[in-house]
mmCIF file of C-alpha atoms in Angstrom:
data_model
loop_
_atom_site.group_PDB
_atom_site.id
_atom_site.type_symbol
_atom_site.label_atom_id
_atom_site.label_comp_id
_atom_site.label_asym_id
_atom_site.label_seq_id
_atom_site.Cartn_x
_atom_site.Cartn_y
_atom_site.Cartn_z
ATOM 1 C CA UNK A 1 -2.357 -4.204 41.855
ATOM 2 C CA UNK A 2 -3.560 -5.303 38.009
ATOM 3 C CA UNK A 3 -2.610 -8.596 37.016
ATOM 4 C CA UNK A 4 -1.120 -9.747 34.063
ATOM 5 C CA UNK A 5 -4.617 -10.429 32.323
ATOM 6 C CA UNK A 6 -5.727 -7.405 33.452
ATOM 7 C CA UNK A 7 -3.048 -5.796 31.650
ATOM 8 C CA UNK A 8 -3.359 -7.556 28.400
ATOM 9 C CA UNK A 9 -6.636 -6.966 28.478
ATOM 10 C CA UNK A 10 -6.316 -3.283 28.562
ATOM 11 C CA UNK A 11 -3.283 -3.791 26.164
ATOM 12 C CA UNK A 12 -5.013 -5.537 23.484
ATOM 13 C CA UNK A 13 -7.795 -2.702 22.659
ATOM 14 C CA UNK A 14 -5.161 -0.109 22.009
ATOM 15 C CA UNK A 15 -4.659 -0.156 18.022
ATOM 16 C CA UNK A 16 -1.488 -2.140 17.046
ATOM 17 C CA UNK A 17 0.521 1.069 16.355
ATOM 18 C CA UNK A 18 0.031 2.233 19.821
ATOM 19 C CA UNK A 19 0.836 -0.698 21.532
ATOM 20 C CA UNK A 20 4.255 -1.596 21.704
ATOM 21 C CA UNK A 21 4.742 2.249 24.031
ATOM 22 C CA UNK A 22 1.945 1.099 26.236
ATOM 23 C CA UNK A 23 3.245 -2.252 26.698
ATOM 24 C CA UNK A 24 6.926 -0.949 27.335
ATOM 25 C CA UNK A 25 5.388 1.427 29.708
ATOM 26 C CA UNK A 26 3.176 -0.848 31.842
ATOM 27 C CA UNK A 27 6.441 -3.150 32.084
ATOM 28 C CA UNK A 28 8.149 -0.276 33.918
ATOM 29 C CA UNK A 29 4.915 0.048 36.096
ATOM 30 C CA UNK A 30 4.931 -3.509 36.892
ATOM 31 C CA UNK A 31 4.880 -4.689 40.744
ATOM 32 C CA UNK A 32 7.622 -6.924 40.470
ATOM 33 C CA UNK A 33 10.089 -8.012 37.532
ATOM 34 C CA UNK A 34 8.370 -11.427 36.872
ATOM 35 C CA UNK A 35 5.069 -9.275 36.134
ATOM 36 C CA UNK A 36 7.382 -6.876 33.989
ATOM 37 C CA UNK A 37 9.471 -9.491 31.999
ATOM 38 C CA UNK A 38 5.848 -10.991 30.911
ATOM 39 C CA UNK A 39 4.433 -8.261 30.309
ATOM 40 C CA UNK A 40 7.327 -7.103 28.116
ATOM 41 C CA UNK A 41 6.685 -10.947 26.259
ATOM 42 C CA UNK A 42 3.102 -9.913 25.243
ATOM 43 C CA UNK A 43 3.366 -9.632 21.096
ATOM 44 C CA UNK A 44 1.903 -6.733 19.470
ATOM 45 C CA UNK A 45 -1.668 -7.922 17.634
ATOM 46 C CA UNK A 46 -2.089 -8.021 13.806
ATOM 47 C CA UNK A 47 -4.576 -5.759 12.818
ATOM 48 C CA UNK A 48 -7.119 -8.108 12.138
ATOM 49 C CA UNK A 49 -6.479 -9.487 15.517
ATOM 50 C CA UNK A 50 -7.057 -6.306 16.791
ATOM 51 C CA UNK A 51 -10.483 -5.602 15.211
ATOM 52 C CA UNK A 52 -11.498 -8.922 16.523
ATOM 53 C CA UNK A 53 -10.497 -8.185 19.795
ATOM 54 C CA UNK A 54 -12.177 -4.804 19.465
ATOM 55 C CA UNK A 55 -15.613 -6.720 18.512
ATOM 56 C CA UNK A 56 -14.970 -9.533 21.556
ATOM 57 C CA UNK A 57 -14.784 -6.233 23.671
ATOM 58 C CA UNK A 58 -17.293 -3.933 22.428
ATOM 59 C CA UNK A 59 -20.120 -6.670 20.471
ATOM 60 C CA UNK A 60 -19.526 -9.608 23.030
ATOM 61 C CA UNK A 61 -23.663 -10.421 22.134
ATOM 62 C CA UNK A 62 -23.391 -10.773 18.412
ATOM 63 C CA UNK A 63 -20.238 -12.490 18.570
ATOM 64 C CA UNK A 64 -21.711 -15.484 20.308
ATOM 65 C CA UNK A 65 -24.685 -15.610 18.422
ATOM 66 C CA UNK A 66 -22.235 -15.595 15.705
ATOM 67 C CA UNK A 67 -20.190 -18.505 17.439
ATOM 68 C CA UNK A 68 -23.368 -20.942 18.804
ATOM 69 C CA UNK A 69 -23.773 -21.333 15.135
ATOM 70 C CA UNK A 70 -20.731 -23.422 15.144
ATOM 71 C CA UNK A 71 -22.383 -26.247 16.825
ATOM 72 C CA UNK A 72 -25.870 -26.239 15.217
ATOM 73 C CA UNK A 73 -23.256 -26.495 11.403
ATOM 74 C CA UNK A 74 -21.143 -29.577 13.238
ATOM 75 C CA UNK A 75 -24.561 -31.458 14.201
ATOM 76 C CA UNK A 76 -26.560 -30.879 10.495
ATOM 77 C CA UNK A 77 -22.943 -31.869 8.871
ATOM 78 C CA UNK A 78 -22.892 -35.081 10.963
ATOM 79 C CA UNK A 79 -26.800 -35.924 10.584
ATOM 80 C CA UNK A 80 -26.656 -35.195 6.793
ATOM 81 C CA UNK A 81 -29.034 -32.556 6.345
ATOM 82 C CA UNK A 82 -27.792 -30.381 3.572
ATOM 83 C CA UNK A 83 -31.054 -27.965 3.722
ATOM 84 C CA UNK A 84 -30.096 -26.746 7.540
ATOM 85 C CA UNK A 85 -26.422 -27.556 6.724
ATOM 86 C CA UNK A 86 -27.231 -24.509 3.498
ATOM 87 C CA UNK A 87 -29.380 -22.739 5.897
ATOM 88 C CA UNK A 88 -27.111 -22.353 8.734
ATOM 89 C CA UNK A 89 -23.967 -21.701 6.343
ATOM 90 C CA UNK A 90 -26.001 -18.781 4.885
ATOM 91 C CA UNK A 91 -27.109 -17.659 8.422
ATOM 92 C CA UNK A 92 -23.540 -17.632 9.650
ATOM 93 C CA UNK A 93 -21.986 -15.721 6.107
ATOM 94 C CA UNK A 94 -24.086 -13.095 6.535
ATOM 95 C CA UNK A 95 -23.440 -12.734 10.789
ATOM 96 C CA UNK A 96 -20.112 -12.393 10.265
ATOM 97 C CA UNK A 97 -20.243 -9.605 7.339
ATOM 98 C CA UNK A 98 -22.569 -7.847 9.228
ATOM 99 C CA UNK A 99 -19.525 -8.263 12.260
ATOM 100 C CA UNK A 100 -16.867 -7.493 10.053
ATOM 101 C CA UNK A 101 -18.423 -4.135 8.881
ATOM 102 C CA UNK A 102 -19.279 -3.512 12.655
ATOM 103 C CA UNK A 103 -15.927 -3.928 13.522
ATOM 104 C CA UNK A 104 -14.220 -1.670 10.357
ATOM 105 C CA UNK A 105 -16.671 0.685 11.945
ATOM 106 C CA UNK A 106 -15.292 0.266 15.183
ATOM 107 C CA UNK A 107 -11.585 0.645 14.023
ATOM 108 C CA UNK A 108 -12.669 4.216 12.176
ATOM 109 C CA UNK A 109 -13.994 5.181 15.768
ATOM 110 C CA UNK A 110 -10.241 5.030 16.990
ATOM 111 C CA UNK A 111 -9.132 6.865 13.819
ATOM 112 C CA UNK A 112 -7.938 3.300 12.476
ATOM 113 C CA UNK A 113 -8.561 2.750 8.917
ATOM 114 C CA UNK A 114 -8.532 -0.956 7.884
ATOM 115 C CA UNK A 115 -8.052 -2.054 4.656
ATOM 116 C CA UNK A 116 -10.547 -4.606 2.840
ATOM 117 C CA UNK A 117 -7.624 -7.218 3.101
ATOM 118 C CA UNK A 118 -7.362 -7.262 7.010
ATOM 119 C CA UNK A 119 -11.430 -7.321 6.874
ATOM 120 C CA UNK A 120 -10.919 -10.179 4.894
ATOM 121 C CA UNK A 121 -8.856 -11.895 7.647
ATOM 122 C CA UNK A 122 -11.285 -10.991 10.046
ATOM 123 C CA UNK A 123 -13.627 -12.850 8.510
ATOM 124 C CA UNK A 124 -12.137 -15.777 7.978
ATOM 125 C CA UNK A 125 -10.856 -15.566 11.801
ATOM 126 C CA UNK A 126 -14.759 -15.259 12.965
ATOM 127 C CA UNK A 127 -15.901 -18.419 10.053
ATOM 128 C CA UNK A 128 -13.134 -20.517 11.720
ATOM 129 C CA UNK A 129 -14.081 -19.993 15.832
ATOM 130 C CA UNK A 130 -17.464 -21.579 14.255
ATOM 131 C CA UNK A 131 -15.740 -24.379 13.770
ATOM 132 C CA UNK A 132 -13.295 -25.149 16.537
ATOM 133 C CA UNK A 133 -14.566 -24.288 20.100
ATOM 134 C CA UNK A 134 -10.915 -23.539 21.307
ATOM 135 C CA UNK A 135 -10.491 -20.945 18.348
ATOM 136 C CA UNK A 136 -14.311 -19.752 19.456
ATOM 137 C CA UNK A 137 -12.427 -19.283 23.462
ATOM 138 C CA UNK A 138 -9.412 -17.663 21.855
ATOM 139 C CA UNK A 139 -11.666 -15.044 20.108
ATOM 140 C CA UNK A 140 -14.196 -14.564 23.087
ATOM 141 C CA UNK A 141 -11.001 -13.620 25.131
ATOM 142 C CA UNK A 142 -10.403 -10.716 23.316
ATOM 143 C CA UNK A 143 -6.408 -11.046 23.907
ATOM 144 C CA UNK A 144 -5.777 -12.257 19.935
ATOM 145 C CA UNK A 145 -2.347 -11.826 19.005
ATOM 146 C CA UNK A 146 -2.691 -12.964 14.885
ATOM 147 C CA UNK A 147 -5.374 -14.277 12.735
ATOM 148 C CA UNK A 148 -6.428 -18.337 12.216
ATOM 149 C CA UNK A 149 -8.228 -19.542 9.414
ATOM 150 C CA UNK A 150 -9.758 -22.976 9.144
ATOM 151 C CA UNK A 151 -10.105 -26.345 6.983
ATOM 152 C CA UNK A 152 -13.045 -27.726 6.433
ATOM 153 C CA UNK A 153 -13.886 -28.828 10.021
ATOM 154 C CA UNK A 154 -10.715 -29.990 11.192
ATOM 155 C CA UNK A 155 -9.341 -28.537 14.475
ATOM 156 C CA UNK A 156 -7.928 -24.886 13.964
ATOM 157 C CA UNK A 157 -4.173 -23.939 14.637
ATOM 158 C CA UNK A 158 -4.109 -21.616 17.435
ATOM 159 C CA UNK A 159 -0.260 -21.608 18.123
ATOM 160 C CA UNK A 160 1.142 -18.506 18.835
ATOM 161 C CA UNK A 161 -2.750 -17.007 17.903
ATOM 162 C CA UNK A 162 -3.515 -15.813 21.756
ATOM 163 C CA UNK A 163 -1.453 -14.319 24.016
ATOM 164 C CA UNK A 164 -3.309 -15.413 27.410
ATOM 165 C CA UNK A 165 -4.309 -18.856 27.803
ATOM 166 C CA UNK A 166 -6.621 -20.003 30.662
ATOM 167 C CA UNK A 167 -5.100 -22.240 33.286
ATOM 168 C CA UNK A 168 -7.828 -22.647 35.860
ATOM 169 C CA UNK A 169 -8.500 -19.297 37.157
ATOM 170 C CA UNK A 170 -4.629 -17.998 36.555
ATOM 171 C CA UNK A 171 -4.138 -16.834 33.041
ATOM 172 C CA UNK A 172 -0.245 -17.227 31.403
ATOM 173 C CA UNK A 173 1.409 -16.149 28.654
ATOM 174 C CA UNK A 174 0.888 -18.509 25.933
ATOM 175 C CA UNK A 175 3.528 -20.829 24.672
ATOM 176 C CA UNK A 176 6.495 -19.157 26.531
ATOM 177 C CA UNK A 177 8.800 -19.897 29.072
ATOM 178 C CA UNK A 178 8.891 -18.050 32.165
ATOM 179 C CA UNK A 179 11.857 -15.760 32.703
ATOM 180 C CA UNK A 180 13.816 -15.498 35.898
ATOM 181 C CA UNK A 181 15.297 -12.938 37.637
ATOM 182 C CA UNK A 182 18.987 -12.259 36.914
ATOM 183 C CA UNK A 183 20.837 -10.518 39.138
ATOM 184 C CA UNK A 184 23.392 -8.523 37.123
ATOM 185 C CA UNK A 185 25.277 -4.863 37.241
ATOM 186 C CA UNK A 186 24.707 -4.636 33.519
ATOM 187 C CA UNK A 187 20.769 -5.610 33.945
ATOM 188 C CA UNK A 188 19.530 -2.245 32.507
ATOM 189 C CA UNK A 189 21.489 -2.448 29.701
ATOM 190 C CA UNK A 190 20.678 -6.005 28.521
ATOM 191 C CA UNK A 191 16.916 -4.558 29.382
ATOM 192 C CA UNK A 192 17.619 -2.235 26.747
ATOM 193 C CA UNK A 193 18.866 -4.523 24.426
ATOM 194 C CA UNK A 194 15.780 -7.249 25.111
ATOM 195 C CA UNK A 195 13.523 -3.877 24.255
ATOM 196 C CA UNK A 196 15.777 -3.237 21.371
ATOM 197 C CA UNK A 197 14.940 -7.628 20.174
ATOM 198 C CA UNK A 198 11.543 -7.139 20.865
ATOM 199 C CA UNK A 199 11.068 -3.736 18.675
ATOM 200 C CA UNK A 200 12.587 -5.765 16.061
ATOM 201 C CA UNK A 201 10.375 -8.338 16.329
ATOM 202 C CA UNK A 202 7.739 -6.276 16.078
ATOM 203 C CA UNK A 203 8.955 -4.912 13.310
ATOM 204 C CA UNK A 204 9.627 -7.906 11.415
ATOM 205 C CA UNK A 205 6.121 -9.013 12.197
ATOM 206 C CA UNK A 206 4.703 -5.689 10.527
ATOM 207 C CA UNK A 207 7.071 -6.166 7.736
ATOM 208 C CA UNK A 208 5.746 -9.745 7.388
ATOM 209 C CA UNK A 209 2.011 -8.413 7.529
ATOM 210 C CA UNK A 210 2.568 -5.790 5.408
ATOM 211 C CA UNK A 211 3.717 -8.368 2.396
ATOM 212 C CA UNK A 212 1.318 -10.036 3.182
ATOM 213 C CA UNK A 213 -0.839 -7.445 2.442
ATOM 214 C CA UNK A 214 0.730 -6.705 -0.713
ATOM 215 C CA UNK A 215 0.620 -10.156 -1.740
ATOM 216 C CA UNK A 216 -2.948 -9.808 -1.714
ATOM 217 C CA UNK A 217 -3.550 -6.724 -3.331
ATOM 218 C CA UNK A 218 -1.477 -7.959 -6.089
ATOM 219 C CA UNK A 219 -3.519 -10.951 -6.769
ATOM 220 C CA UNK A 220 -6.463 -8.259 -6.791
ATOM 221 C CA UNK A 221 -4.835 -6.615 -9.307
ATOM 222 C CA UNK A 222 -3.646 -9.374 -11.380
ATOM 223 C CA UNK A 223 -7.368 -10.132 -11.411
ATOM 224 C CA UNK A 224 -8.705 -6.471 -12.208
ATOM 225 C CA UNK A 225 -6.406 -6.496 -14.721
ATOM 226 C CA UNK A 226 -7.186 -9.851 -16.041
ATOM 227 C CA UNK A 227 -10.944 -8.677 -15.922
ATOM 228 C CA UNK A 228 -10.005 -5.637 -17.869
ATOM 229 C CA UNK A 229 -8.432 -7.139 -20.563
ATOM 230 C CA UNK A 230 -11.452 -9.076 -20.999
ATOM 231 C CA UNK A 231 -13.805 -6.406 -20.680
ATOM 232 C CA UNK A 232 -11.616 -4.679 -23.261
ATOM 233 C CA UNK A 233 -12.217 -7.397 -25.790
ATOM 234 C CA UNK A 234 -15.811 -7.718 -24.901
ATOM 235 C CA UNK A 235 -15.267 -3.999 -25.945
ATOM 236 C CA UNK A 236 -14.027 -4.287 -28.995
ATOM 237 C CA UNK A 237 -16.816 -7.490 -29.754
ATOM 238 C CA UNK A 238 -19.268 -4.889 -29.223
ATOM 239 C CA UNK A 239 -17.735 -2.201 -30.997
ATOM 240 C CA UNK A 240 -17.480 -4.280 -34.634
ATOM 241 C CA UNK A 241 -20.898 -5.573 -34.042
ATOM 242 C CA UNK A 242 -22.245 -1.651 -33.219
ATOM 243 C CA UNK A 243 -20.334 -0.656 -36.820
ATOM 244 C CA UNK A 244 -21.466 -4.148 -38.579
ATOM 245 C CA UNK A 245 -25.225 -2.916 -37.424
ATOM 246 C CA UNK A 246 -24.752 0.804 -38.867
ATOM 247 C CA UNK A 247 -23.338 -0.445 -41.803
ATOM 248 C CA UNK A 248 -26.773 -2.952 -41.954
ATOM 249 C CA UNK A 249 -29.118 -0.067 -40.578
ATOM 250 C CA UNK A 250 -27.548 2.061 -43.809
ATOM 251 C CA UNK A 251 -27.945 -0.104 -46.828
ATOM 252 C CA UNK A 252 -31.608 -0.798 -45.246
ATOM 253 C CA UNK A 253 -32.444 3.245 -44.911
ATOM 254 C CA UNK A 254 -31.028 3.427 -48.718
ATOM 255 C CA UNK A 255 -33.210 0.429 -49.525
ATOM 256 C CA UNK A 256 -35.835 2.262 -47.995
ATOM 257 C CA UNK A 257 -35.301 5.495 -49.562
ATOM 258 C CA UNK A 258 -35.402 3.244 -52.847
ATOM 259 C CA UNK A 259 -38.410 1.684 -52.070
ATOM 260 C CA UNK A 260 -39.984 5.310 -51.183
ATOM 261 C CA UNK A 261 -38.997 6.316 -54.561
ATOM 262 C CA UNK A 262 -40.256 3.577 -56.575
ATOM 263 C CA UNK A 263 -43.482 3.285 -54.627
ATOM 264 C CA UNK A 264 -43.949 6.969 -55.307
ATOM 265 C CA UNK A 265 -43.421 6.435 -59.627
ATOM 266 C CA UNK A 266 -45.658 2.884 -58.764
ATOM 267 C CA UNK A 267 -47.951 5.423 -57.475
ATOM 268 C CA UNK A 268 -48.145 7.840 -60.089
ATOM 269 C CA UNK A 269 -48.067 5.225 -62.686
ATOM 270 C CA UNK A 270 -51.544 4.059 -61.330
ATOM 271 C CA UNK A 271 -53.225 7.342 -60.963
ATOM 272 C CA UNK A 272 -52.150 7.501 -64.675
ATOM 273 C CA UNK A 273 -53.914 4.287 -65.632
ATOM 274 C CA UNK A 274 -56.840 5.147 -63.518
ATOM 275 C CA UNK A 275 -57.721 8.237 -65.582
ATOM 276 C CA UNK A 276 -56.637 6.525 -69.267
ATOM 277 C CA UNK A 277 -59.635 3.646 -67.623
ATOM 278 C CA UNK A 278 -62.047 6.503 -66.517
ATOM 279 C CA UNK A 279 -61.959 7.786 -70.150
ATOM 280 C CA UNK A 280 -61.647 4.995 -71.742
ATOM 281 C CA UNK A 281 -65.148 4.303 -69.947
ATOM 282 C CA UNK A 282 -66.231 7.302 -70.853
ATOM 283 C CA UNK A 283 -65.756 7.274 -74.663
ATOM 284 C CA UNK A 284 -67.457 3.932 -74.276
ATOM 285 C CA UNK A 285 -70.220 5.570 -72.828
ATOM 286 C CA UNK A 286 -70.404 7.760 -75.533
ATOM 287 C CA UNK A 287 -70.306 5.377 -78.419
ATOM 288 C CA UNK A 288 -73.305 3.155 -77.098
#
């Protein structure tokens, strides 16, 4: 009989899109309706959640290299030594790029395509468990339900973040009540109406992600378009200085041409006097 960890566990490495069927379905498979009411409480996972979860599952070794970091940063910040404070920082930017492309990889493998801006919250999900060992726990678990990001080193928020917490050796569903059993003739169809809540909340959440998303993308192109309209002007610099330099390079090749010409009569002019010397020499020659 799988437990309700067990359950999210297998729930949370399905891709987001596929999870709200599978979590419906393993409600209806549940033992007894305790099981199913929390299992039908589990919230579907962001997609950066999910990508973490994917790389708790599937690159558990790298991820704790990645995450011992945290305590060698938090022990050169308090002693004051900025070298291994740089050295570590550097060490842990470019573990968790190398995770976050591992784990975009991962994604592709179940025919998920993430975009740069849910990498992005990856990352900052994997800098922050480096700082706060609960966040660290909530991303070794593998059960994320959203994305954290950090502050400096202050403690990260978690709530909401995970949808198992530990409670000695009996897991529970994180930061929600447990339901009781109500007796009552009309039970399947306020069952079908909780379903109906939680599809909209599902919804709601994607909606939320998804301007999120947008938000983001339209900073990035706000910026491209910001760096455009410079590049365009650096453009346009370039473009009056490339016609101020042909305009230069001709007057000096018709300069030059000049030059050519009166170097050649300078020329001729000398082979002129040259001869009128030779017989002037000559004749002098003559006369003595």
């Amino acid at each position: 009989m799988a437990s309700l960890a067990e359950i999210a566990h297998e729930l949370y490495a399905l891709p987001p899109g596929d999870f709200t069927a599978a979590r419906n379905a393993s409600a209806v498979e549940a033992a007894d309706r305790e099981l199913a009411d929390a299992v039908r409480a589990l919230r579907k996972p962001a997609p950066a959640a999910w990508v973490v979860n994917l790389l708790a599952r599937e690159e558990a070794d790298r991820l704790d290299a990645l995450l011992a970091l945290g305590p060698e940063l938090r022990a050169a910040q308090d002693s004051g030594d900025r070298a291994e404070f740089t050295r570590l920082g550097r060490e842990r930017r470019e573990a968790t790029n190398a995770l976050v492309e591992t784990g975009s990889r991962l994604a592709a493998k179940h025919d998920r395509a993430v975009a740069r801006s849910v990498l992005d919250l990856v990352a900052e999900t994997l800098q922050a468990a480096t700082i706060d060992p609960a966040a660290a726990e909530a991303v070794r678990a593998g059960v994320l339900v959203k994305p954290f990001t950090s502050v400096g080193f202050e403690p990260v928020d978690l709530t909401d973040a995970v949808a198992l917490e530990s409670s000695g050796a009996a897991p529970r569903v994180a930061a929600r009540p447990k339901l009781r059993v109500v007796k009552d003739p009309d039970a399947e169809l306020k069952r079908a109406r909780k379903e109906a809540a939680e599809a909209v909340r599902d919804a709601e959440e994607d909606a939320a992600e998804a301007e999120d998303a947008a938000g983001k993308l339209a900073a990035q192109a706000r910026s491209a378009e910001q760096q455009r309209a410079e590049l365009k002007t650096e453009l346009e610099d370039l473009e009056t200085e490339l016609e101020s330099t042909r305009a230069a390079l001709a007057r000096a090749e018709k300069q030059l041409h000049t030059l050519d010409r009166e170097r050649g009569t300078a020329e001729r002019a000398a082979d002129r006097a040259r001869l009128a010397l030779e017989r002037a020499r000559t004749r002098q020659s003559d006369l003595e």
